[in-house]
């Protein structure tokens, strides 16, 4: 069973030094079995995972089993392999099995990348729709400003005081200002300012 098991099986001393490993260690990490025996599990771990691996060994020294602990071990070629561990300690020895979950981790990372790519695509589509709506609204506001300005100019030419036309220009400019504020609020993802709205005509 030890020889034919498809998980990485090992027997280590209380300090985590490997005393016996099965053939799966060679398949996963590339080291010959003889080179692995005598090496520490902590030494094989990725530098960023060595502290957590040492803490897991301390847990075992307290006679507490390890279930589902995940770390990265460095293969002979320097690439990281993700291992999920189950281990117990007995008679000052550690008996452990590890499952190579590298492919699963890579698949999950690829799925996350594709989901993020999809979200970015959806955001770009939403921004394109928003930009079209903004252009339409701005065109309406600018048309109003230009129209009332022309009316004001015509009134001045006739000696009239274009008070109403100028008031309408100011109102249209205020709508344009509010539209710009909404755009800035969206681009900064800031909180929306809620205001009461009178629904009666």
PDB file of C-alpha atoms in Angstrom:
ATOM      1  CA  UNK A   1       0.000   0.000   0.000  1.00  0.00           C
ATOM      2  CA  UNK A   2       2.807   2.414   0.917  1.00  0.00           C
ATOM      3  CA  UNK A   3       4.527   1.798  -2.408  1.00  0.00           C
ATOM      4  CA  UNK A   4       1.475   1.864  -4.660  1.00  0.00           C
ATOM      5  CA  UNK A   5      -0.527   4.688  -3.035  1.00  0.00           C
ATOM      6  CA  UNK A   6      -1.183   7.667  -5.319  1.00  0.00           C
ATOM      7  CA  UNK A   7      -0.842  10.166  -2.458  1.00  0.00           C
ATOM      8  CA  UNK A   8       2.529  11.286  -1.140  1.00  0.00           C
ATOM      9  CA  UNK A   9       3.114   9.111   1.924  1.00  0.00           C
ATOM     10  CA  UNK A  10       5.947   9.641   4.373  1.00  0.00           C
ATOM     11  CA  UNK A  11       7.266   8.763   7.785  1.00  0.00           C
ATOM     12  CA  UNK A  12       9.259  11.465   9.553  1.00  0.00           C
ATOM     13  CA  UNK A  13      10.806  11.901  12.958  1.00  0.00           C
ATOM     14  CA  UNK A  14       9.444  14.313  15.536  1.00  0.00           C
ATOM     15  CA  UNK A  15      11.420  17.188  13.979  1.00  0.00           C
ATOM     16  CA  UNK A  16       9.891  16.672  10.554  1.00  0.00           C
ATOM     17  CA  UNK A  17      12.942  15.007   8.990  1.00  0.00           C
ATOM     18  CA  UNK A  18      11.839  12.508   6.355  1.00  0.00           C
ATOM     19  CA  UNK A  19      12.815   8.904   7.090  1.00  0.00           C
ATOM     20  CA  UNK A  20      10.819   7.158   4.404  1.00  0.00           C
ATOM     21  CA  UNK A  21       8.859   8.366   1.376  1.00  0.00           C
ATOM     22  CA  UNK A  22       6.977   6.579  -1.386  1.00  0.00           C
ATOM     23  CA  UNK A  23       7.449   6.876  -5.121  1.00  0.00           C
ATOM     24  CA  UNK A  24       4.787   9.598  -5.481  1.00  0.00           C
ATOM     25  CA  UNK A  25       7.203  12.101  -3.949  1.00  0.00           C
ATOM     26  CA  UNK A  26       9.512  11.617  -6.918  1.00  0.00           C
ATOM     27  CA  UNK A  27       6.626  12.020  -9.377  1.00  0.00           C
ATOM     28  CA  UNK A  28       5.410  15.220  -7.689  1.00  0.00           C
ATOM     29  CA  UNK A  29       8.692  16.928  -6.796  1.00  0.00           C
ATOM     30  CA  UNK A  30      11.216  15.295  -9.117  1.00  0.00           C
ATOM     31  CA  UNK A  31      13.695  14.309  -6.403  1.00  0.00           C
ATOM     32  CA  UNK A  32      14.900  10.705  -6.220  1.00  0.00           C
ATOM     33  CA  UNK A  33      13.621   9.022  -3.081  1.00  0.00           C
ATOM     34  CA  UNK A  34      17.147   8.739  -1.723  1.00  0.00           C
ATOM     35  CA  UNK A  35      17.625  12.532  -1.894  1.00  0.00           C
ATOM     36  CA  UNK A  36      14.411  13.207  -0.008  1.00  0.00           C
ATOM     37  CA  UNK A  37      15.150  10.932   2.918  1.00  0.00           C
ATOM     38  CA  UNK A  38      17.026  12.894   5.557  1.00  0.00           C
ATOM     39  CA  UNK A  39      15.626  16.267   4.458  1.00  0.00           C
ATOM     40  CA  UNK A  40      13.271  18.325   6.592  1.00  0.00           C
ATOM     41  CA  UNK A  41       9.698  18.926   5.513  1.00  0.00           C
ATOM     42  CA  UNK A  42      10.221  22.588   6.470  1.00  0.00           C
ATOM     43  CA  UNK A  43      13.299  22.767   4.234  1.00  0.00           C
ATOM     44  CA  UNK A  44      11.288  21.475   1.270  1.00  0.00           C
ATOM     45  CA  UNK A  45       8.541  24.044   1.816  1.00  0.00           C
ATOM     46  CA  UNK A  46       8.342  27.283  -0.155  1.00  0.00           C
ATOM     47  CA  UNK A  47      10.133  30.078   1.789  1.00  0.00           C
ATOM     48  CA  UNK A  48       6.835  31.909   2.283  1.00  0.00           C
ATOM     49  CA  UNK A  49       5.234  28.759   3.748  1.00  0.00           C
ATOM     50  CA  UNK A  50       8.029  27.568   6.033  1.00  0.00           C
ATOM     51  CA  UNK A  51       6.763  29.334   9.138  1.00  0.00           C
ATOM     52  CA  UNK A  52       3.279  27.887   8.731  1.00  0.00           C
ATOM     53  CA  UNK A  53       4.810  24.436   8.093  1.00  0.00           C
ATOM     54  CA  UNK A  54       6.903  24.698  11.264  1.00  0.00           C
ATOM     55  CA  UNK A  55       3.781  25.667  13.212  1.00  0.00           C
ATOM     56  CA  UNK A  56       1.998  22.610  11.806  1.00  0.00           C
ATOM     57  CA  UNK A  57       4.859  20.422  13.093  1.00  0.00           C
ATOM     58  CA  UNK A  58       4.523  22.039  16.516  1.00  0.00           C
ATOM     59  CA  UNK A  59       0.849  21.135  16.464  1.00  0.00           C
ATOM     60  CA  UNK A  60       1.783  17.531  15.764  1.00  0.00           C
ATOM     61  CA  UNK A  61       4.307  17.544  18.610  1.00  0.00           C
ATOM     62  CA  UNK A  62       1.392  18.381  20.888  1.00  0.00           C
ATOM     63  CA  UNK A  63      -0.358  15.201  19.725  1.00  0.00           C
ATOM     64  CA  UNK A  64      -2.886  17.149  17.686  1.00  0.00           C
ATOM     65  CA  UNK A  65      -3.557  15.749  14.202  1.00  0.00           C
ATOM     66  CA  UNK A  66      -3.257  17.809  11.032  1.00  0.00           C
ATOM     67  CA  UNK A  67      -6.206  17.694   8.640  1.00  0.00           C
ATOM     68  CA  UNK A  68      -6.415  19.775   5.481  1.00  0.00           C
ATOM     69  CA  UNK A  69      -3.224  21.814   6.015  1.00  0.00           C
ATOM     70  CA  UNK A  70      -2.073  23.263   2.662  1.00  0.00           C
ATOM     71  CA  UNK A  71       1.388  24.502   1.780  1.00  0.00           C
ATOM     72  CA  UNK A  72       3.705  24.760  -1.197  1.00  0.00           C
ATOM     73  CA  UNK A  73       6.763  22.538  -1.575  1.00  0.00           C
ATOM     74  CA  UNK A  74       9.488  23.347  -4.070  1.00  0.00           C
ATOM     75  CA  UNK A  75      10.114  20.750  -6.764  1.00  0.00           C
ATOM     76  CA  UNK A  76      13.602  19.929  -7.948  1.00  0.00           C
ATOM     77  CA  UNK A  77      13.197  22.379 -10.848  1.00  0.00           C
ATOM     78  CA  UNK A  78      12.215  25.172  -8.426  1.00  0.00           C
ATOM     79  CA  UNK A  79       8.525  25.208  -9.305  1.00  0.00           C
ATOM     80  CA  UNK A  80       6.006  25.197  -6.433  1.00  0.00           C
ATOM     81  CA  UNK A  81       3.687  22.268  -5.863  1.00  0.00           C
ATOM     82  CA  UNK A  82       0.610  22.718  -3.707  1.00  0.00           C
ATOM     83  CA  UNK A  83       0.146  19.897  -1.178  1.00  0.00           C
ATOM     84  CA  UNK A  84      -2.774  19.198   1.134  1.00  0.00           C
ATOM     85  CA  UNK A  85      -1.666  17.340   4.257  1.00  0.00           C
ATOM     86  CA  UNK A  86      -3.087  14.892   6.776  1.00  0.00           C
ATOM     87  CA  UNK A  87      -0.749  13.801   9.545  1.00  0.00           C
ATOM     88  CA  UNK A  88      -0.633  12.270  12.998  1.00  0.00           C
ATOM     89  CA  UNK A  89       2.170  11.764  15.499  1.00  0.00           C
ATOM     90  CA  UNK A  90       2.773   8.557  17.451  1.00  0.00           C
ATOM     91  CA  UNK A  91       5.787   7.138  19.273  1.00  0.00           C
ATOM     92  CA  UNK A  92       7.840  10.261  18.461  1.00  0.00           C
ATOM     93  CA  UNK A  93       7.271   9.711  14.751  1.00  0.00           C
ATOM     94  CA  UNK A  94       5.078  11.511  12.226  1.00  0.00           C
ATOM     95  CA  UNK A  95       2.933   9.581   9.775  1.00  0.00           C
ATOM     96  CA  UNK A  96       1.633  11.779   6.977  1.00  0.00           C
ATOM     97  CA  UNK A  97      -0.030  11.744   3.591  1.00  0.00           C
ATOM     98  CA  UNK A  98      -0.113  14.667   1.178  1.00  0.00           C
ATOM     99  CA  UNK A  99      -2.206  15.107  -1.938  1.00  0.00           C
ATOM    100  CA  UNK A 100      -0.855  17.112  -4.864  1.00  0.00           C
ATOM    101  CA  UNK A 101      -3.573  19.709  -5.519  1.00  0.00           C
ATOM    102  CA  UNK A 102      -1.487  21.908  -7.821  1.00  0.00           C
ATOM    103  CA  UNK A 103      -3.731  21.338 -10.834  1.00  0.00           C
ATOM    104  CA  UNK A 104      -6.829  22.164  -8.807  1.00  0.00           C
ATOM    105  CA  UNK A 105      -5.231  25.397  -7.572  1.00  0.00           C
ATOM    106  CA  UNK A 106      -4.230  26.313 -11.127  1.00  0.00           C
ATOM    107  CA  UNK A 107      -7.733  25.539 -12.411  1.00  0.00           C
ATOM    108  CA  UNK A 108      -9.263  27.726  -9.702  1.00  0.00           C
ATOM    109  CA  UNK A 109      -6.834  30.544 -10.512  1.00  0.00           C
ATOM    110  CA  UNK A 110      -7.709  30.276 -14.213  1.00  0.00           C
ATOM    111  CA  UNK A 111     -11.421  30.288 -13.391  1.00  0.00           C
ATOM    112  CA  UNK A 112     -10.957  33.395 -11.227  1.00  0.00           C
ATOM    113  CA  UNK A 113      -9.000  35.053 -14.044  1.00  0.00           C
ATOM    114  CA  UNK A 114     -11.748  34.307 -16.562  1.00  0.00           C
ATOM    115  CA  UNK A 115     -14.451  35.503 -14.163  1.00  0.00           C
ATOM    116  CA  UNK A 116     -12.515  38.712 -13.574  1.00  0.00           C
ATOM    117  CA  UNK A 117     -12.083  39.130 -17.329  1.00  0.00           C
ATOM    118  CA  UNK A 118     -15.835  38.681 -17.761  1.00  0.00           C
ATOM    119  CA  UNK A 119     -16.564  41.241 -15.046  1.00  0.00           C
ATOM    120  CA  UNK A 120     -14.202  43.720 -16.706  1.00  0.00           C
ATOM    121  CA  UNK A 121     -15.919  43.123 -20.053  1.00  0.00           C
ATOM    122  CA  UNK A 122     -19.319  43.689 -18.453  1.00  0.00           C
ATOM    123  CA  UNK A 123     -18.027  46.888 -16.833  1.00  0.00           C
ATOM    124  CA  UNK A 124     -16.747  48.149 -20.177  1.00  0.00           C
ATOM    125  CA  UNK A 125     -20.108  47.358 -21.768  1.00  0.00           C
ATOM    126  CA  UNK A 126     -21.898  49.204 -18.956  1.00  0.00           C
ATOM    127  CA  UNK A 127     -19.548  52.170 -19.328  1.00  0.00           C
ATOM    128  CA  UNK A 128     -20.208  52.236 -23.078  1.00  0.00           C
ATOM    129  CA  UNK A 129     -23.955  52.265 -22.450  1.00  0.00           C
ATOM    130  CA  UNK A 130     -23.516  54.985 -19.824  1.00  0.00           C
ATOM    131  CA  UNK A 131     -21.342  57.055 -22.154  1.00  0.00           C
ATOM    132  CA  UNK A 132     -24.019  56.869 -24.857  1.00  0.00           C
ATOM    133  CA  UNK A 133     -26.671  58.040 -22.406  1.00  0.00           C
ATOM    134  CA  UNK A 134     -24.443  60.836 -21.121  1.00  0.00           C
ATOM    135  CA  UNK A 135     -23.706  62.037 -24.658  1.00  0.00           C
ATOM    136  CA  UNK A 136     -27.439  62.121 -25.394  1.00  0.00           C
ATOM    137  CA  UNK A 137     -28.194  64.053 -22.169  1.00  0.00           C
ATOM    138  CA  UNK A 138     -25.363  66.505 -22.782  1.00  0.00           C
ATOM    139  CA  UNK A 139     -26.541  67.067 -26.336  1.00  0.00           C
ATOM    140  CA  UNK A 140     -30.008  67.958 -25.031  1.00  0.00           C
ATOM    141  CA  UNK A 141     -28.570  70.354 -22.442  1.00  0.00           C
ATOM    142  CA  UNK A 142     -26.252  72.024 -24.951  1.00  0.00           C
ATOM    143  CA  UNK A 143     -29.101  72.347 -27.467  1.00  0.00           C
ATOM    144  CA  UNK A 144     -31.185  74.111 -24.811  1.00  0.00           C
ATOM    145  CA  UNK A 145     -28.340  76.456 -23.886  1.00  0.00           C
ATOM    146  CA  UNK A 146     -27.634  77.331 -27.509  1.00  0.00           C
ATOM    147  CA  UNK A 147     -31.327  77.810 -28.322  1.00  0.00           C
ATOM    148  CA  UNK A 148     -32.040  80.116 -25.383  1.00  0.00           C
ATOM    149  CA  UNK A 149     -28.799  82.022 -26.059  1.00  0.00           C
ATOM    150  CA  UNK A 150     -29.915  82.673 -29.645  1.00  0.00           C
ATOM    151  CA  UNK A 151     -33.297  83.866 -28.364  1.00  0.00           C
ATOM    152  CA  UNK A 152     -31.550  86.183 -25.899  1.00  0.00           C
ATOM    153  CA  UNK A 153     -29.351  87.597 -28.668  1.00  0.00           C
ATOM    154  CA  UNK A 154     -32.390  88.193 -30.854  1.00  0.00           C
ATOM    155  CA  UNK A 155     -34.158  89.919 -27.957  1.00  0.00           C
ATOM    156  CA  UNK A 156     -31.195  92.177 -27.322  1.00  0.00           C
ATOM    157  CA  UNK A 157     -31.100  93.103 -31.013  1.00  0.00           C
ATOM    158  CA  UNK A 158     -34.731  94.184 -30.736  1.00  0.00           C
ATOM    159  CA  UNK A 159     -34.083  96.146 -27.537  1.00  0.00           C
ATOM    160  CA  UNK A 160     -35.825  93.660 -25.245  1.00  0.00           C
ATOM    161  CA  UNK A 161     -34.542  92.386 -21.899  1.00  0.00           C
ATOM    162  CA  UNK A 162     -34.147  88.597 -22.335  1.00  0.00           C
ATOM    163  CA  UNK A 163     -34.604  87.770 -18.631  1.00  0.00           C
ATOM    164  CA  UNK A 164     -36.611  84.569 -19.183  1.00  0.00           C
ATOM    165  CA  UNK A 165     -34.180  83.262 -21.804  1.00  0.00           C
ATOM    166  CA  UNK A 166     -31.192  83.880 -19.514  1.00  0.00           C
ATOM    167  CA  UNK A 167     -33.003  82.141 -16.648  1.00  0.00           C
ATOM    168  CA  UNK A 168     -33.517  79.131 -18.908  1.00  0.00           C
ATOM    169  CA  UNK A 169     -29.817  79.186 -19.883  1.00  0.00           C
ATOM    170  CA  UNK A 170     -28.898  79.122 -16.172  1.00  0.00           C
ATOM    171  CA  UNK A 171     -31.315  76.255 -15.538  1.00  0.00           C
ATOM    172  CA  UNK A 172     -29.834  74.236 -18.411  1.00  0.00           C
ATOM    173  CA  UNK A 173     -26.297  74.959 -17.151  1.00  0.00           C
ATOM    174  CA  UNK A 174     -27.350  73.769 -13.697  1.00  0.00           C
ATOM    175  CA  UNK A 175     -28.608  70.496 -15.235  1.00  0.00           C
ATOM    176  CA  UNK A 176     -25.261  70.106 -17.000  1.00  0.00           C
ATOM    177  CA  UNK A 177     -23.442  70.705 -13.686  1.00  0.00           C
ATOM    178  CA  UNK A 178     -25.546  68.042 -11.944  1.00  0.00           C
ATOM    179  CA  UNK A 179     -24.869  65.622 -14.766  1.00  0.00           C
ATOM    180  CA  UNK A 180     -21.117  66.175 -14.397  1.00  0.00           C
ATOM    181  CA  UNK A 181     -21.405  65.532 -10.656  1.00  0.00           C
ATOM    182  CA  UNK A 182     -23.167  62.247 -11.336  1.00  0.00           C
ATOM    183  CA  UNK A 183     -20.419  61.217 -13.754  1.00  0.00           C
ATOM    184  CA  UNK A 184     -17.712  62.051 -11.216  1.00  0.00           C
ATOM    185  CA  UNK A 185     -19.594  60.197  -8.494  1.00  0.00           C
ATOM    186  CA  UNK A 186     -19.812  57.100 -10.717  1.00  0.00           C
ATOM    187  CA  UNK A 187     -16.151  57.240 -11.757  1.00  0.00           C
ATOM    188  CA  UNK A 188     -14.972  57.553  -8.146  1.00  0.00           C
ATOM    189  CA  UNK A 189     -17.481  54.951  -6.967  1.00  0.00           C
ATOM    190  CA  UNK A 190     -18.428  57.326  -4.175  1.00  0.00           C
ATOM    191  CA  UNK A 191     -21.623  57.046  -2.206  1.00  0.00           C
ATOM    192  CA  UNK A 192     -24.739  58.488  -3.761  1.00  0.00           C
ATOM    193  CA  UNK A 193     -26.376  61.502  -2.195  1.00  0.00           C
ATOM    194  CA  UNK A 194     -30.050  60.753  -1.587  1.00  0.00           C
ATOM    195  CA  UNK A 195     -32.505  63.613  -2.015  1.00  0.00           C
ATOM    196  CA  UNK A 196     -36.306  63.750  -1.683  1.00  0.00           C
ATOM    197  CA  UNK A 197     -38.197  63.889  -4.962  1.00  0.00           C
ATOM    198  CA  UNK A 198     -41.670  65.381  -5.380  1.00  0.00           C
ATOM    199  CA  UNK A 199     -43.656  62.929  -7.516  1.00  0.00           C
ATOM    200  CA  UNK A 200     -46.867  64.919  -7.744  1.00  0.00           C
ATOM    201  CA  UNK A 201     -47.328  66.932 -11.005  1.00  0.00           C
TER     202      UNK A 201
END
